[in-house]
PDB file of C-alpha atoms in Angstrom:
ATOM      1  CA  MET A1157      -3.296 -49.843 -37.693  1.00 78.00           C
ATOM      2  CA  GLY A1158      -3.559 -48.753 -34.093  1.00 77.00           C
ATOM      3  CA  GLU A1159      -4.353 -50.738 -30.960  1.00 80.00           C
ATOM      4  CA  ALA A1160      -8.131 -50.303 -31.062  1.00 82.00           C
ATOM      5  CA  ARG A1161      -8.509 -51.323 -34.678  1.00 84.00           C
ATOM      6  CA  TYR A1162      -6.141 -54.277 -34.241  1.00 86.00           C
ATOM      7  CA  THR A1163      -8.136 -55.501 -31.236  1.00 86.00           C
ATOM      8  CA  THR A1164     -11.311 -55.310 -33.313  1.00 87.00           C
ATOM      9  CA  LEU A1165      -9.677 -57.251 -36.129  1.00 88.00           C
ATOM     10  CA  ILE A1166      -8.589 -60.049 -33.783  1.00 86.00           C
ATOM     11  CA  ARG A1167     -11.899 -60.131 -31.890  1.00 88.00           C
ATOM     12  CA  GLN A1168     -14.343 -60.122 -34.787  1.00 89.00           C
ATOM     13  CA  GLY A1169     -12.035 -61.446 -37.498  1.00 90.00           C
ATOM     14  CA  TYR A1170     -12.368 -58.549 -39.928  1.00 91.00           C
ATOM     15  CA  LEU A1171     -12.466 -54.782 -40.365  1.00 92.00           C
ATOM     16  CA  GLU A1172     -14.797 -52.866 -42.643  1.00 92.00           C
ATOM     17  CA  PHE A1173     -14.192 -49.547 -44.339  1.00 92.00           C
ATOM     18  CA  PRO A1174     -16.741 -47.575 -46.331  1.00 92.00           C
ATOM     19  CA  SER A1175     -15.523 -46.439 -49.720  1.00 92.00           C
ATOM     20  CA  ARG A1176     -14.836 -42.748 -50.270  1.00 90.00           C
ATOM     21  CA  LEU A1177     -15.082 -43.120 -54.034  1.00 90.00           C
ATOM     22  CA  ARG A1178     -17.864 -45.615 -54.726  1.00 87.00           C
ATOM     23  CA  ARG A1179     -21.190 -44.786 -53.167  1.00 86.00           C
ATOM     24  CA  GLY A1180     -22.466 -47.584 -50.943  1.00 87.00           C
ATOM     25  CA  ARG A1181     -19.409 -49.800 -51.326  1.00 90.00           C
ATOM     26  CA  VAL A1182     -17.887 -51.324 -48.193  1.00 92.00           C
ATOM     27  CA  TYR A1183     -14.444 -52.951 -48.105  1.00 94.00           C
ATOM     28  CA  ARG A1184     -13.746 -55.875 -45.799  1.00 93.00           C
ATOM     29  CA  LEU A1185     -10.259 -56.911 -44.667  1.00 92.00           C
ATOM     30  CA  ASP A1186     -10.152 -60.125 -42.672  1.00 90.00           C
ATOM     31  CA  SER A1187      -7.527 -61.358 -40.238  1.00 88.00           C
ATOM     32  CA  SER A1188      -6.004 -63.585 -42.931  1.00 87.00           C
ATOM     33  CA  GLY A1189      -5.392 -60.533 -45.104  1.00 88.00           C
ATOM     34  CA  ASN A1190      -8.130 -61.262 -47.636  1.00 89.00           C
ATOM     35  CA  LEU A1191      -9.592 -58.069 -49.075  1.00 92.00           C
ATOM     36  CA  SER A1192     -13.094 -58.019 -50.536  1.00 91.00           C
ATOM     37  CA  CYS A1193     -15.872 -55.546 -51.158  1.00 91.00           C
ATOM     38  CA  ARG A1194     -19.637 -55.368 -51.095  1.00 89.00           C
ATOM     39  CA  ASP A1195     -21.567 -53.047 -53.410  1.00 84.00           C
ATOM     40  CA  PRO A1196     -25.186 -51.926 -53.076  1.00 80.00           C
ATOM     41  CA  GLY A1197     -27.500 -54.801 -53.797  1.00 74.00           C
ATOM     42  CA  GLN A1198     -25.079 -57.429 -52.583  1.00 73.00           C
ATOM     43  CA  SER A1199     -25.709 -59.176 -49.289  1.00 72.00           C
ATOM     44  CA  THR A1200     -22.151 -60.482 -48.916  1.00 72.00           C
ATOM     45  CA  SER A1201     -18.644 -59.315 -49.813  1.00 68.00           C
ATOM     46  CA  SER A1202     -18.622 -61.504 -52.889  1.00 73.00           C
ATOM     47  CA  THR A1203     -15.950 -59.616 -54.828  1.00 83.00           C
ATOM     48  CA  THR A1204     -12.385 -60.369 -53.817  1.00 86.00           C
ATOM     49  CA  LEU A1205      -9.877 -57.626 -54.600  1.00 90.00           C
ATOM     50  CA  CYS A1206      -6.661 -59.386 -55.466  1.00 90.00           C
ATOM     51  CA  ILE A1207      -3.650 -57.144 -54.974  1.00 90.00           C
ATOM     52  CA  GLN A1208      -0.245 -58.510 -54.117  1.00 89.00           C
ATOM     53  CA  SER A1209       3.360 -57.572 -53.634  1.00 90.00           C
ATOM     54  CA  THR A1210       5.796 -57.991 -56.525  1.00 89.00           C
ATOM     55  CA  GLU A1211       8.369 -59.291 -54.041  1.00 88.00           C
ATOM     56  CA  PRO A1212       7.909 -61.887 -51.292  1.00 88.00           C
ATOM     57  CA  VAL A1213       6.906 -60.519 -47.897  1.00 88.00           C
ATOM     58  CA  PRO A1214       5.694 -62.223 -44.689  1.00 87.00           C
ATOM     59  CA  ARG A1215       1.984 -62.978 -44.523  1.00 83.00           C
ATOM     60  CA  ALA A1216       1.360 -60.389 -41.809  1.00 84.00           C
ATOM     61  CA  ASP A1217       2.836 -57.725 -44.080  1.00 89.00           C
ATOM     62  CA  VAL A1218       0.387 -58.670 -46.839  1.00 90.00           C
ATOM     63  CA  LEU A1219      -2.433 -57.741 -44.447  1.00 90.00           C
ATOM     64  CA  ALA A1220      -0.609 -54.534 -43.513  1.00 91.00           C
ATOM     65  CA  LEU A1221      -0.069 -53.364 -47.080  1.00 92.00           C
ATOM     66  CA  ARG A1222      -3.685 -54.080 -48.022  1.00 93.00           C
ATOM     67  CA  TYR A1223      -4.780 -52.110 -44.949  1.00 93.00           C
ATOM     68  CA  LEU A1224      -2.627 -49.186 -46.068  1.00 93.00           C
ATOM     69  CA  MET A1225      -4.010 -49.252 -49.602  1.00 94.00           C
ATOM     70  CA  VAL A1226      -7.661 -49.465 -48.614  1.00 93.00           C
ATOM     71  CA  THR A1227      -7.441 -46.730 -45.981  1.00 93.00           C
ATOM     72  CA  ALA A1228      -4.934 -44.346 -47.552  1.00 93.00           C
ATOM     73  CA  ASP A1229      -4.873 -44.964 -51.312  1.00 93.00           C
ATOM     74  CA  GLU A1230      -8.226 -46.147 -52.594  1.00 94.00           C
ATOM     75  CA  PRO A1231      -7.594 -44.780 -56.116  1.00 93.00           C
ATOM     76  CA  GLY A1232      -4.349 -46.750 -56.254  1.00 92.00           C
ATOM     77  CA  LEU A1233      -6.125 -49.829 -54.926  1.00 93.00           C
ATOM     78  CA  LEU A1234      -8.832 -49.637 -57.577  1.00 92.00           C
ATOM     79  CA  ALA A1235      -6.275 -49.030 -60.334  1.00 90.00           C
ATOM     80  CA  THR A1236      -4.165 -52.023 -59.334  1.00 90.00           C
ATOM     81  CA  ALA A1237      -6.329 -54.713 -57.711  1.00 89.00           C
ATOM     82  CA  ASN A1238      -8.055 -57.276 -59.899  1.00 84.00           C
ATOM     83  CA  PRO A1239     -11.669 -57.783 -58.865  1.00 83.00           C
ATOM     84  CA  VAL A1240     -12.230 -61.517 -58.614  1.00 81.00           C
ATOM     85  CA  ARG A1241     -15.850 -62.368 -59.185  1.00 78.00           C
ATOM     86  CA  PHE A1242     -17.964 -64.008 -61.803  1.00 80.00           C
ATOM     87  CA  SER A1243     -18.219 -61.030 -64.113  1.00 82.00           C
ATOM     88  CA  LEU A1244     -17.307 -60.283 -67.726  1.00 88.00           C
ATOM     89  CA  ARG A1245     -15.895 -56.940 -66.621  1.00 86.00           C
ATOM     90  CA  ALA A1246     -13.650 -58.579 -63.994  1.00 83.00           C
ATOM     91  CA  ILE A1247     -12.422 -61.200 -66.470  1.00 86.00           C
ATOM     92  CA  THR A1248     -11.682 -58.518 -69.077  1.00 89.00           C
ATOM     93  CA  ILE A1249      -9.800 -56.362 -66.548  1.00 86.00           C
ATOM     94  CA  ALA A1250      -7.709 -59.327 -65.387  1.00 84.00           C
ATOM     95  CA  ILE A1251      -6.747 -60.304 -68.956  1.00 88.00           C
ATOM     96  CA  TYR A1252      -5.938 -56.699 -69.886  1.00 89.00           C
ATOM     97  CA  ARG A1253      -3.817 -55.950 -66.821  1.00 84.00           C
ATOM     98  CA  ASP A1254      -1.886 -59.175 -67.149  1.00 84.00           C
ATOM     99  CA  ALA A1255      -1.185 -58.455 -70.829  1.00 89.00           C
ATOM    100  CA  ARG A1256      -0.306 -54.811 -70.166  1.00 87.00           C
ATOM    101  CA  GLU A1257       2.792 -55.822 -68.208  1.00 79.00           C
ATOM    102  CA  ARG A1258       4.105 -57.715 -71.211  1.00 85.00           C
ATOM    103  CA  TYR A1259       2.800 -55.802 -74.224  1.00 90.00           C
ATOM    104  CA  GLY A1260       2.040 -52.267 -73.092  1.00 88.00           C
ATOM    105  CA  GLY A1261      -1.299 -50.453 -73.369  1.00 89.00           C
ATOM    106  CA  LEU A1262      -2.185 -50.853 -77.049  1.00 92.00           C
ATOM    107  CA  GLY A1263      -0.842 -54.400 -77.222  1.00 93.00           C
ATOM    108  CA  ALA A1264      -2.823 -55.371 -74.150  1.00 93.00           C
ATOM    109  CA  PHE A1265      -5.989 -53.861 -75.625  1.00 93.00           C
ATOM    110  CA  LEU A1266      -5.579 -55.819 -78.858  1.00 94.00           C
ATOM    111  CA  TYR A1267      -4.676 -58.982 -76.963  1.00 94.00           C
ATOM    112  CA  THR A1268      -7.755 -58.715 -74.755  1.00 93.00           C
ATOM    113  CA  LEU A1269      -9.969 -58.043 -77.753  1.00 94.00           C
ATOM    114  CA  GLY A1270      -8.465 -61.045 -79.518  1.00 94.00           C
ATOM    115  CA  VAL A1271      -8.914 -63.433 -76.605  1.00 92.00           C
ATOM    116  CA  LEU A1272     -12.516 -62.436 -75.912  1.00 92.00           C
ATOM    117  CA  GLY A1273     -13.291 -62.344 -79.632  1.00 93.00           C
ATOM    118  CA  LEU A1274     -11.902 -65.847 -80.084  1.00 91.00           C
ATOM    119  CA  PHE A1275     -14.115 -67.333 -77.377  1.00 90.00           C
ATOM    120  CA  LEU A1276     -17.247 -65.523 -78.503  1.00 90.00           C
ATOM    121  CA  ALA A1277     -16.579 -66.337 -82.152  1.00 90.00           C
ATOM    122  CA  ALA A1278     -16.198 -70.014 -81.228  1.00 88.00           C
ATOM    123  CA  LEU A1279     -19.578 -69.841 -79.509  1.00 88.00           C
ATOM    124  CA  ALA A1280     -21.082 -68.287 -82.613  1.00 88.00           C
ATOM    125  CA  VAL A1281     -19.542 -70.985 -84.837  1.00 84.00           C
ATOM    126  CA  GLU A1282     -20.838 -73.662 -82.463  1.00 85.00           C
ATOM    127  CA  GLY A1283     -24.311 -72.185 -82.575  1.00 85.00           C
ATOM    128  CA  ALA A1284     -24.291 -71.745 -86.341  1.00 82.00           C
ATOM    129  CA  SER A1285     -23.007 -75.241 -87.002  1.00 80.00           C
ATOM    130  CA  ALA A1286     -25.456 -76.783 -84.563  1.00 78.00           C
ATOM    131  CA  VAL A1287     -28.453 -74.920 -85.957  1.00 77.00           C
ATOM    132  CA  GLY A1288     -27.545 -74.579 -89.623  1.00 75.00           C
ATOM    133  CA  LEU A1289     -25.033 -77.103 -90.796  1.00 69.00           C
ATOM    134  CA  LEU A1290     -26.135 -80.169 -88.882  1.00 66.00           C
ATOM    135  CA  SER A1291     -29.297 -80.347 -90.919  1.00 71.00           C
ATOM    136  CA  ALA A1292     -27.863 -79.173 -94.240  1.00 74.00           C
ATOM    137  CA  CYS A1293     -24.480 -80.867 -94.072  1.00 78.00           C
ATOM    138  CA  PRO A1294     -24.324 -83.203 -91.074  1.00 79.00           C
ATOM    139  CA  VAL A1295     -20.709 -84.322 -91.408  1.00 81.00           C
ATOM    140  CA  VAL A1296     -19.250 -80.815 -91.702  1.00 79.00           C
ATOM    141  CA  GLY A1297     -21.591 -79.553 -89.034  1.00 78.00           C
ATOM    142  CA  LEU A1298     -20.595 -82.289 -86.644  1.00 81.00           C
ATOM    143  CA  ILE A1299     -16.885 -81.743 -87.234  1.00 82.00           C
ATOM    144  CA  LEU A1300     -17.240 -78.005 -86.655  1.00 80.00           C
ATOM    145  CA  CYS A1301     -19.298 -78.609 -83.507  1.00 82.00           C
ATOM    146  CA  VAL A1302     -16.696 -80.935 -82.058  1.00 84.00           C
ATOM    147  CA  LEU A1303     -13.750 -78.702 -82.952  1.00 83.00           C
ATOM    148  CA  ALA A1304     -15.332 -75.512 -81.662  1.00 83.00           C
ATOM    149  CA  ALA A1305     -16.885 -77.061 -78.539  1.00 87.00           C
ATOM    150  CA  PRO A1306     -13.990 -76.657 -76.054  1.00 88.00           C
ATOM    151  CA  VAL A1307     -13.481 -72.981 -76.912  1.00 89.00           C
ATOM    152  CA  ALA A1308     -17.221 -72.372 -77.299  1.00 89.00           C
ATOM    153  CA  VAL A1309     -17.781 -73.515 -73.718  1.00 89.00           C
ATOM    154  CA  LEU A1310     -15.553 -70.668 -72.548  1.00 88.00           C
ATOM    155  CA  GLY A1311     -17.479 -68.313 -74.818  1.00 90.00           C
ATOM    156  CA  PHE A1312     -20.693 -69.487 -73.156  1.00 90.00           C
ATOM    157  CA  VAL A1313     -19.138 -68.802 -69.749  1.00 89.00           C
ATOM    158  CA  LEU A1314     -18.280 -65.275 -70.904  1.00 90.00           C
ATOM    159  CA  VAL A1315     -21.891 -64.715 -71.954  1.00 91.00           C
ATOM    160  CA  LEU A1316     -23.098 -65.886 -68.544  1.00 90.00           C
ATOM    161  CA  ALA A1317     -20.550 -63.578 -66.890  1.00 89.00           C
ATOM    162  CA  GLY A1318     -21.876 -60.710 -68.998  1.00 90.00           C
ATOM    163  CA  LEU A1319     -25.415 -61.484 -67.882  1.00 89.00           C
ATOM    164  CA  ALA A1320     -24.205 -61.504 -64.268  1.00 86.00           C
ATOM    165  CA  ASP A1321     -22.719 -58.030 -64.845  1.00 86.00           C
ATOM    166  CA  LEU A1322     -25.985 -56.830 -66.327  1.00 88.00           C
ATOM    167  CA  TRP A1323     -27.921 -58.201 -63.376  1.00 84.00           C
ATOM    168  CA  MET A1324     -25.624 -56.483 -60.867  1.00 80.00           C
ATOM    169  CA  LEU A1325     -25.845 -53.255 -62.846  1.00 82.00           C
ATOM    170  CA  VAL A1326     -29.629 -53.289 -62.657  1.00 85.00           C
ATOM    171  CA  VAL A1327     -29.836 -54.383 -59.023  1.00 80.00           C
ATOM    172  CA  GLY A1328     -27.048 -52.025 -57.944  1.00 76.00           C
ATOM    173  CA  GLY A1329     -28.681 -49.132 -59.761  1.00 80.00           C
ATOM    174  CA  ILE A1330     -32.017 -49.777 -58.094  1.00 81.00           C
ATOM    175  CA  CYS A1331     -30.359 -50.004 -54.684  1.00 74.00           C
ATOM    176  CA  ARG A1332     -28.459 -46.747 -55.241  1.00 71.00           C
ATOM    177  CA  LEU A1333     -31.657 -44.988 -56.291  1.00 74.00           C
ATOM    178  CA  TRP A1334     -33.608 -46.241 -53.307  1.00 70.00           C
ATOM    179  CA  GLY A1335     -30.761 -46.428 -50.745  1.00 61.00           C
ATOM    180  CA  SER A1336     -29.113 -43.721 -48.632  1.00 47.00           C
ATOM    181  CA  ASP A1337     -25.672 -42.123 -49.140  1.00 44.00           C
ATOM    182  CA  ALA A1338     -22.550 -44.102 -48.176  1.00 43.00           C
ATOM    183  CA  ALA A1339     -22.050 -44.530 -44.415  1.00 42.00           C
ATOM    184  CA  PRO A1340     -19.877 -41.901 -42.730  1.00 40.00           C
ATOM    185  CA  LEU A1341     -16.296 -42.837 -42.043  1.00 41.00           C
ATOM    186  CA  PRO A1342     -15.744 -44.548 -38.682  1.00 41.00           C
ATOM    187  CA  GLU A1343     -13.631 -42.740 -36.132  1.00 41.00           C
ATOM    188  CA  GLY A1344      -9.928 -43.062 -36.682  1.00 42.00           C
ATOM    189  CA  VAL A1345     -10.080 -43.514 -40.464  1.00 41.00           C
ATOM    190  CA  GLY A1346      -8.153 -40.564 -41.808  1.00 40.00           C
ATOM    191  CA  PRO A1347      -8.948 -38.572 -44.937  1.00 36.00           C
ATOM    192  CA  LEU A1348      -7.137 -39.175 -48.189  1.00 37.00           C
ATOM    193  CA  GLU A1349      -4.404 -36.562 -48.320  1.00 35.00           C
ATOM    194  CA  ASP A1350      -1.584 -35.775 -50.658  1.00 33.00           C
ATOM    195  CA  GLY A1351       1.665 -35.855 -48.754  1.00 32.00           C
TER     196      GLY A1351
ATOM    197  CA  MET B 579      12.698 -39.192 -33.633  1.00 84.00           C
ATOM    198  CA  GLY B 580      11.105 -40.866 -36.652  1.00 92.00           C
ATOM    199  CA  LEU B 581      11.057 -44.491 -37.714  1.00 93.00           C
ATOM    200  CA  LEU B 582      11.234 -45.744 -41.278  1.00 94.00           C
ATOM    201  CA  LEU B 583      10.022 -49.310 -41.928  1.00 93.00           C
ATOM    202  CA  ILE B 584      10.746 -50.825 -45.316  1.00 93.00           C
ATOM    203  CA  MET B 585       8.846 -54.049 -46.029  1.00 91.00           C
ATOM    204  CA  ASN B 586      10.936 -56.796 -47.586  1.00 85.00           C
ATOM    205  CA  SER B 587      11.320 -60.582 -47.599  1.00 81.00           C
ATOM    206  CA  ARG B 588      13.089 -60.507 -44.225  1.00 77.00           C
ATOM    207  CA  GLY B 589      10.154 -58.802 -42.540  1.00 76.00           C
ATOM    208  CA  ASP B 590      11.157 -55.190 -42.573  1.00 84.00           C
ATOM    209  CA  THR B 591      14.211 -52.988 -42.413  1.00 88.00           C
ATOM    210  CA  ARG B 592      13.999 -50.340 -39.680  1.00 91.00           C
ATOM    211  CA  VAL B 593      15.855 -47.069 -39.847  1.00 91.00           C
ATOM    212  CA  ALA B 594      15.488 -44.342 -37.246  1.00 92.00           C
ATOM    213  CA  TRP B 595      16.126 -40.678 -37.940  1.00 91.00           C
ATOM    214  CA  ASP B 596      16.317 -37.533 -35.865  1.00 91.00           C
ATOM    215  CA  VAL B 597      15.642 -34.114 -37.366  1.00 89.00           C
ATOM    216  CA  ALA B 598      18.523 -32.797 -35.231  1.00 90.00           C
ATOM    217  CA  ASP B 599      20.920 -35.331 -36.741  1.00 89.00           C
ATOM    218  CA  ALA B 600      21.631 -34.418 -40.353  1.00 90.00           C
ATOM    219  CA  GLY B 601      23.300 -37.753 -41.064  1.00 92.00           C
ATOM    220  CA  SER B 602      20.364 -39.951 -40.034  1.00 91.00           C
ATOM    221  CA  LEU B 603      17.889 -37.544 -41.619  1.00 92.00           C
ATOM    222  CA  ASP B 604      19.737 -37.602 -44.915  1.00 93.00           C
ATOM    223  CA  ARG B 605      19.994 -41.395 -44.863  1.00 93.00           C
ATOM    224  CA  ALA B 606      16.259 -41.803 -44.262  1.00 93.00           C
ATOM    225  CA  ARG B 607      15.456 -39.268 -46.978  1.00 93.00           C
ATOM    226  CA  ARG B 608      17.663 -41.079 -49.505  1.00 94.00           C
ATOM    227  CA  MET B 609      16.062 -44.432 -48.689  1.00 93.00           C
ATOM    228  CA  VAL B 610      12.589 -42.984 -49.219  1.00 94.00           C
ATOM    229  CA  GLU B 611      13.622 -41.352 -52.495  1.00 93.00           C
ATOM    230  CA  GLU B 612      15.067 -44.677 -53.616  1.00 93.00           C
ATOM    231  CA  ALA B 613      11.745 -46.301 -52.758  1.00 93.00           C
ATOM    232  CA  TYR B 614       9.892 -43.744 -54.915  1.00 93.00           C
ATOM    233  CA  ALA B 615      12.308 -44.407 -57.782  1.00 93.00           C
ATOM    234  CA  GLN B 616      11.500 -48.124 -57.524  1.00 91.00           C
ATOM    235  CA  GLY B 617       7.772 -47.451 -57.679  1.00 90.00           C
ATOM    236  CA  LYS B 618       7.110 -48.400 -54.076  1.00 93.00           C
ATOM    237  CA  GLY B 619       4.368 -46.957 -51.915  1.00 93.00           C
ATOM    238  CA  VAL B 620       5.233 -44.652 -49.023  1.00 95.00           C
ATOM    239  CA  PHE B 621       2.805 -44.012 -46.169  1.00 95.00           C
ATOM    240  CA  ARG B 622       2.889 -41.943 -42.993  1.00 94.00           C
ATOM    241  CA  LEU B 623       1.347 -43.420 -39.831  1.00 91.00           C
ATOM    242  CA  ASP B 624       0.215 -41.422 -36.827  1.00 87.00           C
ATOM    243  CA  GLU B 625      -0.169 -42.651 -33.231  1.00 82.00           C
ATOM    244  CA  ALA B 626      -3.680 -43.969 -33.887  1.00 80.00           C
ATOM    245  CA  GLY B 627      -2.539 -45.987 -36.874  1.00 81.00           C
ATOM    246  CA  VAL B 628      -4.191 -43.679 -39.380  1.00 86.00           C
ATOM    247  CA  ALA B 629      -2.303 -43.828 -42.656  1.00 90.00           C
ATOM    248  CA  THR B 630      -1.700 -41.156 -45.287  1.00 92.00           C
ATOM    249  CA  ARG B 631       0.023 -41.739 -48.596  1.00 94.00           C
ATOM    250  CA  LEU B 632       3.072 -39.514 -49.018  1.00 93.00           C
ATOM    251  CA  LYS B 633       4.491 -38.087 -52.221  1.00 91.00           C
ATOM    252  CA  GLU B 634       7.731 -37.001 -50.564  1.00 91.00           C
ATOM    253  CA  PHE B 635       9.695 -37.658 -47.405  1.00 93.00           C
ATOM    254  CA  ASP B 636       8.194 -36.002 -44.324  1.00 92.00           C
ATOM    255  CA  PRO B 637      10.898 -35.410 -41.686  1.00 92.00           C
ATOM    256  CA  GLU B 638       8.235 -34.594 -39.076  1.00 91.00           C
ATOM    257  CA  ALA B 639       6.502 -37.945 -39.470  1.00 92.00           C
ATOM    258  CA  ARG B 640       6.403 -40.261 -36.476  1.00 92.00           C
ATOM    259  CA  GLU B 641       6.518 -43.389 -38.621  1.00 93.00           C
ATOM    260  CA  ILE B 642       6.878 -43.983 -42.347  1.00 95.00           C
ATOM    261  CA  VAL B 643       6.151 -47.355 -43.939  1.00 94.00           C
ATOM    262  CA  VAL B 644       7.424 -48.329 -47.384  1.00 95.00           C
ATOM    263  CA  ILE B 645       5.568 -51.155 -49.127  1.00 94.00           C
ATOM    264  CA  PRO B 646       6.763 -53.055 -52.208  1.00 93.00           C
ATOM    265  CA  ARG B 647       5.449 -52.315 -55.667  1.00 91.00           C
ATOM    266  CA  LEU B 648       2.061 -53.944 -56.089  1.00 91.00           C
ATOM    267  CA  ARG B 649       0.269 -55.695 -58.899  1.00 87.00           C
ATOM    268  CA  GLY B 650      -3.116 -57.204 -59.412  1.00 84.00           C
ATOM    269  CA  GLY B 651      -3.339 -60.914 -58.680  1.00 74.00           C
TER     270      GLY B 651
END
């Protein structure tokens, strides 16, 4: 990464790189190799970008390969890394990408739809049985509530994650409308080129 | 003189090539093409550490780094 940049990484514990593709986004790579990003409206780099090697490599090389991806192949980084944050979109992406390796594109799509549908349907059953059946048919309602509860909890978490996405969409949109363009690239960060 | 670094579990494999030496040049080229065939990433580094993703072997490069195939975690 060059002497100057390496010295900065050791001294301050991280490097930051403005995104060339996403307006206002800033990537942070720390000295432990953790890669995260901060979008407009966020005060901290709360989204971890989890990208890893398919074969074991030394820890220092994990930092090096993430540095290479963020500075020289941002499209590849975004296509491969799983964003780890409390977000329905991030959860959906992680499920889909994991399934895609086993089932291919269409299979992964159906699998993801099925998993999310199952959790949300369980939440709907929980709600319906709690509101409707408990008064009309207490025994059946109670049984359905108990059976659906474990899965419904995950459905509730998905709804909260969706609300978090909606919140970030609104806040991020406001910040983009009111904020300036993305910061210029720091010296030494080369342009994305095709080799 | 160029240097090819291939990341692996042992740290990295280093192979030097010289554009005036057809043997070393051909060996480095074949290793890079093998990396592409395996879906690995290939990057060129300049003196300042600025990286550029390569789509083919660049014999004029000072340093080329090959990283393993990646996946989301």
